[in-house]
């Protein structure tokens, strides 16, 4: 049995939570001593002890738990999770019936009603991401709900809750049959090799699906393409398939090279015709400048925060500088695809970074397209920070 705790929140937080904001922030709580064991059910009350909602105690970087229902009588059990999963599935019907796309998100945390719980689909396999010990304490109920509502070959899981909110290394297999990795999934007909049991990441970031499609269909034909922070080279593969003359992928991680070769080969492309460089992008900028190399299409998709031996990069602080260096190696009338998933940078701020970078470099620019999360990464208006992805296609005109 789960313990049930009455938690009192201050007036300001009460007003916010009543609008549907699901995150229980630490500072909101007036009686924090009652919070002991993660996974406890929290009845959230205002300063007059009026009921606001029910949630669970689970410490994540952003808060100490999530409200999951505003019905005072609702139990958080397997039936509850099953109902939420069923609704989530309804929202992905189109993707589920699309034979050309076999990898997408089926359950997106608070966007589907339960903060801290994410489920991705990879061609018959599900990957459950647990973002706190609190949500993990519901594991049996969630698995029961998954068995009831989803057909699967196998289930894997990612525990993302060590002290720093990081992934905990483990055998991630849960049940069903084990996959044979790398396995091939499809996205708008493009093939990607993924491994569901090799660390926190699988080999593809599912939230960039629409951006990859745009790059392939509208920006690559005949282009010299540069992919910065390329990871497994997914953008490069799409660009090559879209007719790029040549792609250059740059990532500091050693393993990015074999992984990128693998993605090209999964699409019957000759990886030896492409350039795959293991290096710090800031080093590569210097190299490209020396060689006077310029590109028609440059994708820039850094992590929100990264530390290498030489420097730390923070999107909030350093993106403008990164763009200025990118402009240097972009051709006249070339296109920069600038992306960030930093929740510390909102759309307005990001647009300002672009404006400042172009201004300081003395180039005119035109925003051709703008992307946010695709529909399967469901978000709610009451929690704008959940809508973290910002991508701009920027055409730069040099003099
Ligand atoms: N654009 C990729 C995802 C990028 S993930 C895609 O869509 O698939 C961020 C990547 O940045 C990681 O692979 C990491 O190794 C790399 N990285 C972090 N700091 C870097 C740096 N200074 N130079 C080059 N790559 C870096």
Coordinates of C-alpha atoms and ligand atoms in Angstrom, one line a residue:
X1 CA 0.0 0.0 0.0
X2 CA 1.2 3.5 -0.8
X3 CA 1.3 6.1 1.9
X4 CA -1.0 9.1 1.5
X5 CA 0.3 12.4 2.6
X6 CA -1.4 15.8 2.8
X7 CA 0.8 18.5 1.4
X8 CA 0.1 22.2 1.9
X9 CA 1.2 24.6 -0.8
X10 CA 1.4 28.4 -0.6
X11 CA -1.2 30.7 -2.2
X12 CA 0.9 31.5 -5.3
X13 CA 1.6 27.9 -6.1
X14 CA -2.0 27.0 -5.4
X15 CA -3.2 29.4 -8.0
X16 CA -0.7 28.1 -10.5
X17 CA -1.5 24.4 -9.9
X18 CA -5.2 25.2 -10.3
X19 CA -4.6 26.3 -13.9
X20 CA -3.3 22.9 -14.6
X21 CA 0.4 23.4 -14.0
X22 CA 1.4 19.8 -13.0
X23 CA 4.8 20.3 -11.4
X24 CA 5.0 20.5 -7.6
X25 CA 7.9 22.8 -6.9
X26 CA 9.9 22.4 -3.7
X27 CA 9.5 26.0 -2.7
X28 CA 5.7 25.7 -3.0
X29 CA 5.4 23.3 -0.1
X30 CA 4.7 24.7 3.4
X31 CA 5.1 21.4 5.3
X32 CA 8.1 19.8 3.5
X33 CA 8.9 17.6 6.5
X34 CA 6.0 15.3 5.6
X35 CA 7.9 14.2 2.4
X36 CA 9.8 11.1 3.3
X37 CA 9.7 8.3 0.9
X38 CA 9.5 8.8 -2.9
X39 CA 6.4 7.3 -4.5
X40 CA 4.2 8.5 -1.6
X41 CA 0.8 9.7 -2.9
X42 CA 0.4 13.4 -2.3
X43 CA -2.9 15.2 -1.7
X44 CA -2.2 18.7 -2.5
X45 CA -4.1 21.3 -0.5
X46 CA -4.2 25.1 -0.5
X47 CA -3.6 27.2 2.6
X48 CA -7.3 26.8 3.5
X49 CA -7.0 23.0 3.2
X50 CA -9.1 23.0 0.0
X51 CA -8.2 20.1 -2.3
X52 CA -6.3 21.0 -5.5
X53 CA -5.1 17.6 -6.9
X54 CA -3.4 14.3 -6.3
X55 CA 0.1 13.5 -7.3
X56 CA 3.2 11.6 -6.2
X57 CA 6.4 12.4 -4.5
X58 CA 9.3 12.0 -6.9
X59 CA 12.4 14.2 -7.0
X60 CA 13.5 15.3 -10.4
X61 CA 15.8 18.2 -11.4
X62 CA 12.8 20.5 -11.7
X63 CA 10.6 19.6 -8.8
X64 CA 9.6 17.2 -6.1
X65 CA 6.6 15.6 -7.8
X66 CA 3.8 15.8 -10.3
X67 CA 0.0 16.2 -9.9
X68 CA -1.6 13.5 -12.0
X69 CA -5.3 14.0 -11.3
X70 CA -7.6 16.6 -10.0
X71 CA -10.2 14.0 -9.0
X72 CA -10.1 13.6 -5.2
X73 CA -11.5 10.0 -5.4
X74 CA -9.2 8.7 -8.1
X75 CA -6.7 6.0 -7.1
X76 CA -3.3 5.9 -8.8
X77 CA -3.1 2.2 -9.6
X78 CA -2.7 0.0 -12.7
X79 CA -6.2 0.9 -13.9
X80 CA -5.3 4.6 -13.7
X81 CA -2.1 4.1 -15.8
X82 CA -4.1 1.9 -18.2
X83 CA -6.6 4.7 -18.8
X84 CA -3.8 7.3 -19.4
X85 CA -2.0 5.0 -21.8
X86 CA -5.1 4.2 -23.7
X87 CA -5.8 7.9 -24.2
X88 CA -2.1 8.4 -25.2
X89 CA -2.4 5.7 -27.8
X90 CA -5.5 7.4 -29.4
X91 CA -3.4 10.4 -30.0
X92 CA -0.8 8.4 -31.9
X93 CA -3.2 6.5 -34.1
X94 CA -1.9 8.0 -37.3
X95 CA 1.7 7.2 -36.5
X96 CA 0.8 3.7 -35.4
X97 CA -0.8 3.1 -38.8
X98 CA 2.1 4.6 -40.8
X99 CA 4.2 1.7 -42.2
X100 CA 7.0 4.2 -43.0
X101 CA 7.5 5.4 -39.5
X102 CA 8.1 2.7 -36.8
X103 CA 9.7 4.8 -34.1
X104 CA 8.0 7.5 -32.1
X105 CA 6.9 8.6 -28.7
X106 CA 3.8 6.9 -27.3
X107 CA 3.6 8.6 -23.9
X108 CA 5.1 12.0 -23.1
X109 CA 5.2 12.6 -19.4
X110 CA 3.0 15.5 -18.2
X111 CA 1.8 16.0 -21.7
X112 CA 0.0 12.7 -21.4
X113 CA -1.0 13.3 -17.8
X114 CA 1.9 11.8 -15.8
X115 CA 5.0 13.8 -15.3
X116 CA 8.2 11.7 -15.0
X117 CA 7.0 8.8 -17.2
X118 CA 7.9 8.5 -20.8
X119 CA 7.4 5.6 -23.2
X120 CA 8.9 5.3 -26.7
X121 CA 8.0 2.9 -29.4
X122 CA 10.6 1.2 -31.6
X123 CA 9.1 -1.3 -34.1
X124 CA 7.3 -3.6 -31.6
X125 CA 9.5 -2.7 -28.6
X126 CA 8.7 -0.2 -25.9
X127 CA 11.2 1.7 -23.9
X128 CA 10.0 3.0 -20.6
X129 CA 11.9 6.0 -19.1
X130 CA 11.6 6.5 -15.4
X131 CA 12.6 10.0 -14.3
X132 CA 12.5 9.6 -10.5
X133 CA 12.5 6.9 -7.9
X134 CA 9.0 8.0 -7.1
X135 CA 7.6 7.1 -10.5
X136 CA 9.7 3.9 -10.5
X137 CA 7.9 2.8 -7.3
X138 CA 4.8 2.5 -9.6
X139 CA 6.7 0.1 -11.9
X140 CA 4.5 -3.0 -11.3
X141 CA 1.3 -1.0 -11.9
X142 CA 2.7 0.7 -15.1
X143 CA 3.9 -2.6 -16.4
X144 CA 0.5 -4.2 -15.8
X145 CA -1.1 -1.3 -17.7
X146 CA 1.4 -1.6 -20.5
X147 CA 0.7 -5.4 -20.8
X148 CA -3.0 -4.7 -20.9
X149 CA -3.0 -1.8 -23.4
X150 CA 0.0 -2.3 -25.7
X151 CA 1.0 -5.2 -28.0
X152 CA 4.7 -5.7 -27.8
X153 CA 7.5 -7.9 -28.7
X154 CA 9.6 -6.7 -25.7
X155 CA 10.0 -4.0 -23.1
X156 CA 13.1 -2.1 -22.1
X157 CA 13.5 0.6 -19.5
X158 CA 15.8 3.5 -18.7
X159 CA 16.2 4.5 -15.1
X160 CA 17.1 8.2 -15.2
X161 CA 17.3 9.0 -11.5
X162 CA 20.7 8.7 -9.9
X163 CA 21.7 11.8 -7.8
X164 CA 22.2 14.0 -10.8
X165 CA 19.1 12.9 -12.6
X166 CA 21.3 10.8 -14.8
X167 CA 20.8 7.4 -16.4
X168 CA 21.8 4.4 -14.3
X169 CA 23.8 1.9 -16.2
X170 CA 22.1 -1.5 -16.2
X171 CA 20.8 -4.3 -18.3
X172 CA 17.7 -2.5 -19.5
X173 CA 15.7 -5.5 -20.6
X174 CA 12.4 -5.9 -18.8
X175 CA 10.3 -8.7 -20.4
X176 CA 9.0 -10.2 -23.6
X177 CA 11.6 -11.2 -26.1
X178 CA 15.0 -9.6 -26.3
X179 CA 15.7 -7.5 -29.4
X180 CA 18.6 -8.1 -31.7
X181 CA 20.6 -5.0 -31.8
X182 CA 21.3 -2.9 -33.8
X183 CA 17.8 -3.2 -35.1
X184 CA 16.4 -1.1 -37.9
X185 CA 13.5 1.3 -37.4
X186 CA 12.0 3.5 -40.1
X187 CA 11.2 7.2 -40.0
X188 CA 9.3 8.6 -43.1
X189 CA 11.0 5.7 -45.0
X190 CA 14.5 6.5 -43.8
X191 CA 16.2 3.7 -41.9
X192 CA 17.9 4.1 -38.6
X193 CA 19.9 1.5 -36.6
X194 CA 19.0 1.6 -32.9
X195 CA 20.1 -0.2 -29.8
X196 CA 17.7 -0.3 -26.9
X197 CA 20.1 -1.8 -24.5
X198 CA 23.2 0.3 -24.8
X199 CA 23.1 3.2 -22.3
X200 CA 20.7 6.1 -22.0
X201 CA 20.4 6.8 -25.7
X202 CA 19.2 4.6 -28.5
X203 CA 21.0 6.1 -31.5
X204 CA 18.2 8.5 -32.6
X205 CA 16.5 11.5 -31.1
X206 CA 12.9 11.0 -32.0
X207 CA 11.8 14.6 -31.5
X208 CA 13.6 15.8 -34.7
X209 CA 11.5 13.8 -37.1
X210 CA 9.9 16.7 -38.9
X211 CA 13.2 18.6 -39.1
X212 CA 15.0 15.6 -40.7
X213 CA 12.1 15.3 -43.2
X214 CA 12.4 19.0 -44.1
X215 CA 16.2 18.7 -44.5
X216 CA 15.8 15.7 -46.8
X217 CA 12.9 17.1 -48.9
X218 CA 13.7 20.7 -49.2
X219 CA 17.2 21.8 -48.3
X220 CA 19.7 19.1 -49.4
X221 CA 19.6 18.7 -53.2
X222 CA 23.1 19.5 -54.5
X223 CA 24.2 21.0 -51.1
X224 CA 27.5 20.8 -49.3
X225 CA 26.2 19.9 -45.9
X226 CA 27.8 20.3 -42.4
X227 CA 26.3 18.6 -39.4
X228 CA 27.7 19.9 -36.1
X229 CA 27.2 17.9 -32.9
X230 CA 26.2 15.1 -35.2
X231 CA 25.9 12.2 -32.7
X232 CA 25.0 9.2 -35.0
X233 CA 24.7 11.4 -38.0
X234 CA 20.9 11.2 -38.5
X235 CA 20.7 14.7 -40.1
X236 CA 23.6 13.8 -42.4
X237 CA 22.0 10.6 -43.6
X238 CA 18.8 12.5 -44.3
X239 CA 20.7 15.2 -46.2
X240 CA 22.6 12.6 -48.2
X241 CA 19.3 10.9 -49.1
X242 CA 17.9 14.3 -50.1
X243 CA 20.7 14.7 -52.6
X244 CA 23.5 16.5 -50.8
X245 CA 26.7 16.6 -52.8
X246 CA 28.6 15.6 -49.6
X247 CA 28.0 15.6 -45.9
X248 CA 30.5 16.4 -43.2
X249 CA 29.6 15.2 -39.6
X250 CA 31.4 16.6 -36.6
X251 CA 31.1 15.2 -33.1
X252 CA 33.6 15.0 -30.2
X253 CA 32.6 11.5 -29.1
X254 CA 34.8 8.7 -30.5
X255 CA 31.8 6.4 -30.9
X256 CA 30.0 8.8 -33.2
X257 CA 32.1 7.7 -36.1
X258 CA 31.2 3.9 -36.2
X259 CA 27.7 4.8 -35.3
X260 CA 27.4 7.3 -38.2
X261 CA 28.9 4.8 -40.6
X262 CA 26.3 2.4 -39.4
X263 CA 23.4 4.8 -40.1
X264 CA 24.7 5.5 -43.7
X265 CA 25.0 1.8 -44.4
X266 CA 21.5 1.1 -43.0
X267 CA 20.4 3.3 -46.0
X268 CA 22.7 1.7 -48.5
X269 CA 24.8 4.8 -48.7
X270 CA 28.6 4.5 -49.1
X271 CA 29.9 6.1 -45.9
X272 CA 33.4 6.4 -47.4
X273 CA 32.0 9.1 -49.7
X274 CA 31.0 11.2 -46.7
X275 CA 33.2 13.0 -44.2
X276 CA 32.9 11.9 -40.6
X277 CA 35.1 13.8 -38.2
X278 CA 35.7 13.1 -34.5
X279 CA 36.6 16.5 -33.1
X280 CA 35.4 19.4 -30.9
X281 CA 33.3 21.6 -33.1
X282 CA 35.1 24.7 -31.8
X283 CA 38.4 23.1 -33.1
X284 CA 36.7 22.3 -36.4
X285 CA 35.7 26.0 -36.8
X286 CA 39.3 26.9 -36.8
X287 CA 40.3 24.2 -39.2
X288 CA 37.5 25.1 -41.6
X289 CA 38.5 28.8 -41.5
X290 CA 42.1 27.9 -42.3
X291 CA 41.0 25.8 -45.2
X292 CA 38.4 28.3 -46.3
X293 CA 35.8 25.7 -46.3
X294 CA 32.2 26.8 -46.6
X295 CA 28.9 25.0 -46.7
X296 CA 25.4 25.5 -48.3
X297 CA 23.6 23.8 -45.4
X298 CA 24.8 23.7 -41.8
X299 CA 22.9 22.0 -39.0
X300 CA 23.8 23.1 -35.4
X301 CA 22.3 21.0 -32.7
X302 CA 24.3 21.2 -29.5
X303 CA 23.4 19.8 -26.1
X304 CA 22.0 22.3 -23.6
X305 CA 25.1 21.9 -21.6
X306 CA 28.3 20.1 -22.4
X307 CA 31.7 19.8 -20.8
X308 CA 34.8 18.7 -22.8
X309 CA 38.4 18.8 -21.6
X310 CA 38.8 22.2 -23.1
X311 CA 35.6 24.1 -22.4
X312 CA 32.1 24.1 -21.1
X313 CA 29.3 25.0 -23.5
X314 CA 25.9 26.3 -22.3
X315 CA 23.2 27.0 -24.8
X316 CA 21.8 29.8 -22.7
X317 CA 25.2 31.6 -22.5
X318 CA 27.1 30.5 -25.6
X319 CA 24.6 30.0 -28.5
X320 CA 25.1 33.4 -30.0
X321 CA 28.8 32.9 -30.3
X322 CA 28.3 29.4 -31.7
X323 CA 26.0 31.0 -34.4
X324 CA 28.5 33.6 -35.2
X325 CA 31.2 31.0 -35.9
X326 CA 28.6 29.0 -37.9
X327 CA 27.8 32.0 -40.1
X328 CA 31.5 32.3 -40.9
X329 CA 31.5 28.9 -42.7
X330 CA 28.1 29.3 -44.3
X331 CA 27.9 30.3 -47.9
X332 CA 26.1 33.3 -49.2
X333 CA 22.4 32.3 -49.4
X334 CA 23.2 29.2 -47.4
X335 CA 20.9 27.9 -44.7
X336 CA 21.6 27.3 -41.0
X337 CA 19.4 24.9 -39.2
X338 CA 19.7 26.2 -35.6
X339 CA 18.3 23.9 -32.9
X340 CA 18.2 23.8 -29.2
X341 CA 16.5 21.7 -26.6
X342 CA 17.5 23.9 -23.7
X343 CA 14.6 24.7 -21.4
X344 CA 16.6 27.7 -20.3
X345 CA 16.2 29.3 -23.8
X346 CA 12.6 30.1 -24.8
X347 CA 11.6 30.8 -28.5
X348 CA 11.8 34.5 -28.1
X349 CA 15.3 34.4 -26.6
X350 CA 16.5 31.9 -29.2
X351 CA 15.2 34.2 -32.0
X352 CA 17.1 37.0 -30.3
X353 CA 20.3 34.9 -30.4
X354 CA 19.9 34.5 -34.1
X355 CA 19.2 38.2 -34.6
X356 CA 22.2 39.3 -32.6
X357 CA 24.6 36.8 -34.3
X358 CA 23.5 37.9 -37.8
X359 CA 23.7 41.6 -36.8
X360 CA 27.2 41.3 -35.3
X361 CA 28.3 39.4 -38.4
X362 CA 26.8 41.9 -40.7
X363 CA 24.6 39.5 -42.6
X364 CA 21.0 39.8 -43.6
X365 CA 18.9 36.8 -42.7
X366 CA 15.5 35.3 -43.3
X367 CA 13.8 32.8 -41.1
X368 CA 12.4 30.2 -43.6
X369 CA 10.8 27.7 -41.2
X370 CA 10.4 27.1 -37.6
X371 CA 9.8 23.8 -35.7
X372 CA 8.8 22.7 -32.2
X373 CA 8.1 19.3 -30.9
X374 CA 6.1 16.9 -33.1
X375 CA 2.6 15.9 -32.1
X376 CA 3.6 12.6 -30.5
X377 CA 5.7 14.6 -28.0
X378 CA 2.4 15.9 -26.6
X379 CA 2.6 19.0 -24.5
X380 CA 0.1 20.9 -22.4
X381 CA -0.4 24.7 -22.6
X382 CA -0.3 24.9 -18.8
X383 CA 3.3 23.7 -18.8
X384 CA 5.1 25.6 -21.5
X385 CA 8.5 24.5 -20.4
X386 CA 7.6 21.0 -21.5
X387 CA 7.6 22.3 -25.1
X388 CA 11.4 22.4 -25.1
X389 CA 12.4 22.0 -28.8
X390 CA 13.1 25.1 -30.9
X391 CA 14.5 24.8 -34.5
X392 CA 14.9 27.6 -37.0
X393 CA 15.9 27.4 -40.6
X394 CA 17.8 30.6 -41.2
X395 CA 18.9 31.7 -44.7
X396 CA 21.9 34.0 -44.4
X397 CA 22.7 36.6 -47.1
X398 CA 26.3 37.9 -47.1
X399 CA 27.6 40.9 -48.9
Ligands
LIG1 N1 22.3 16.4 -33.6 C1 22.2 15.1 -33.1 C2 22.1 15.0 -31.6 C3 23.2 15.8 -30.9 S1 23.4 15.2 -29.2 C4 21.1 14.3 -33.7 O1 20.1 14.9 -34.1 O2 21.1 13.1 -33.7 C5 24.8 16.1 -28.7 C6 26.1 15.6 -29.3 O3 27.0 16.7 -29.1 C7 26.7 14.4 -28.6 O4 26.8 13.4 -29.5 C8 28.0 14.9 -28.0 O5 29.0 13.9 -28.2 C9 28.3 16.1 -28.9 N2 29.2 17.1 -28.3 C10 29.1 17.7 -27.2 N3 30.0 18.7 -27.1 C11 30.7 18.7 -28.3 C12 31.7 19.5 -28.8 N4 32.3 20.5 -28.1 N5 32.1 19.3 -30.1 C13 31.5 18.3 -30.8 N6 30.5 17.5 -30.3 C14 30.1 17.7 -29.1

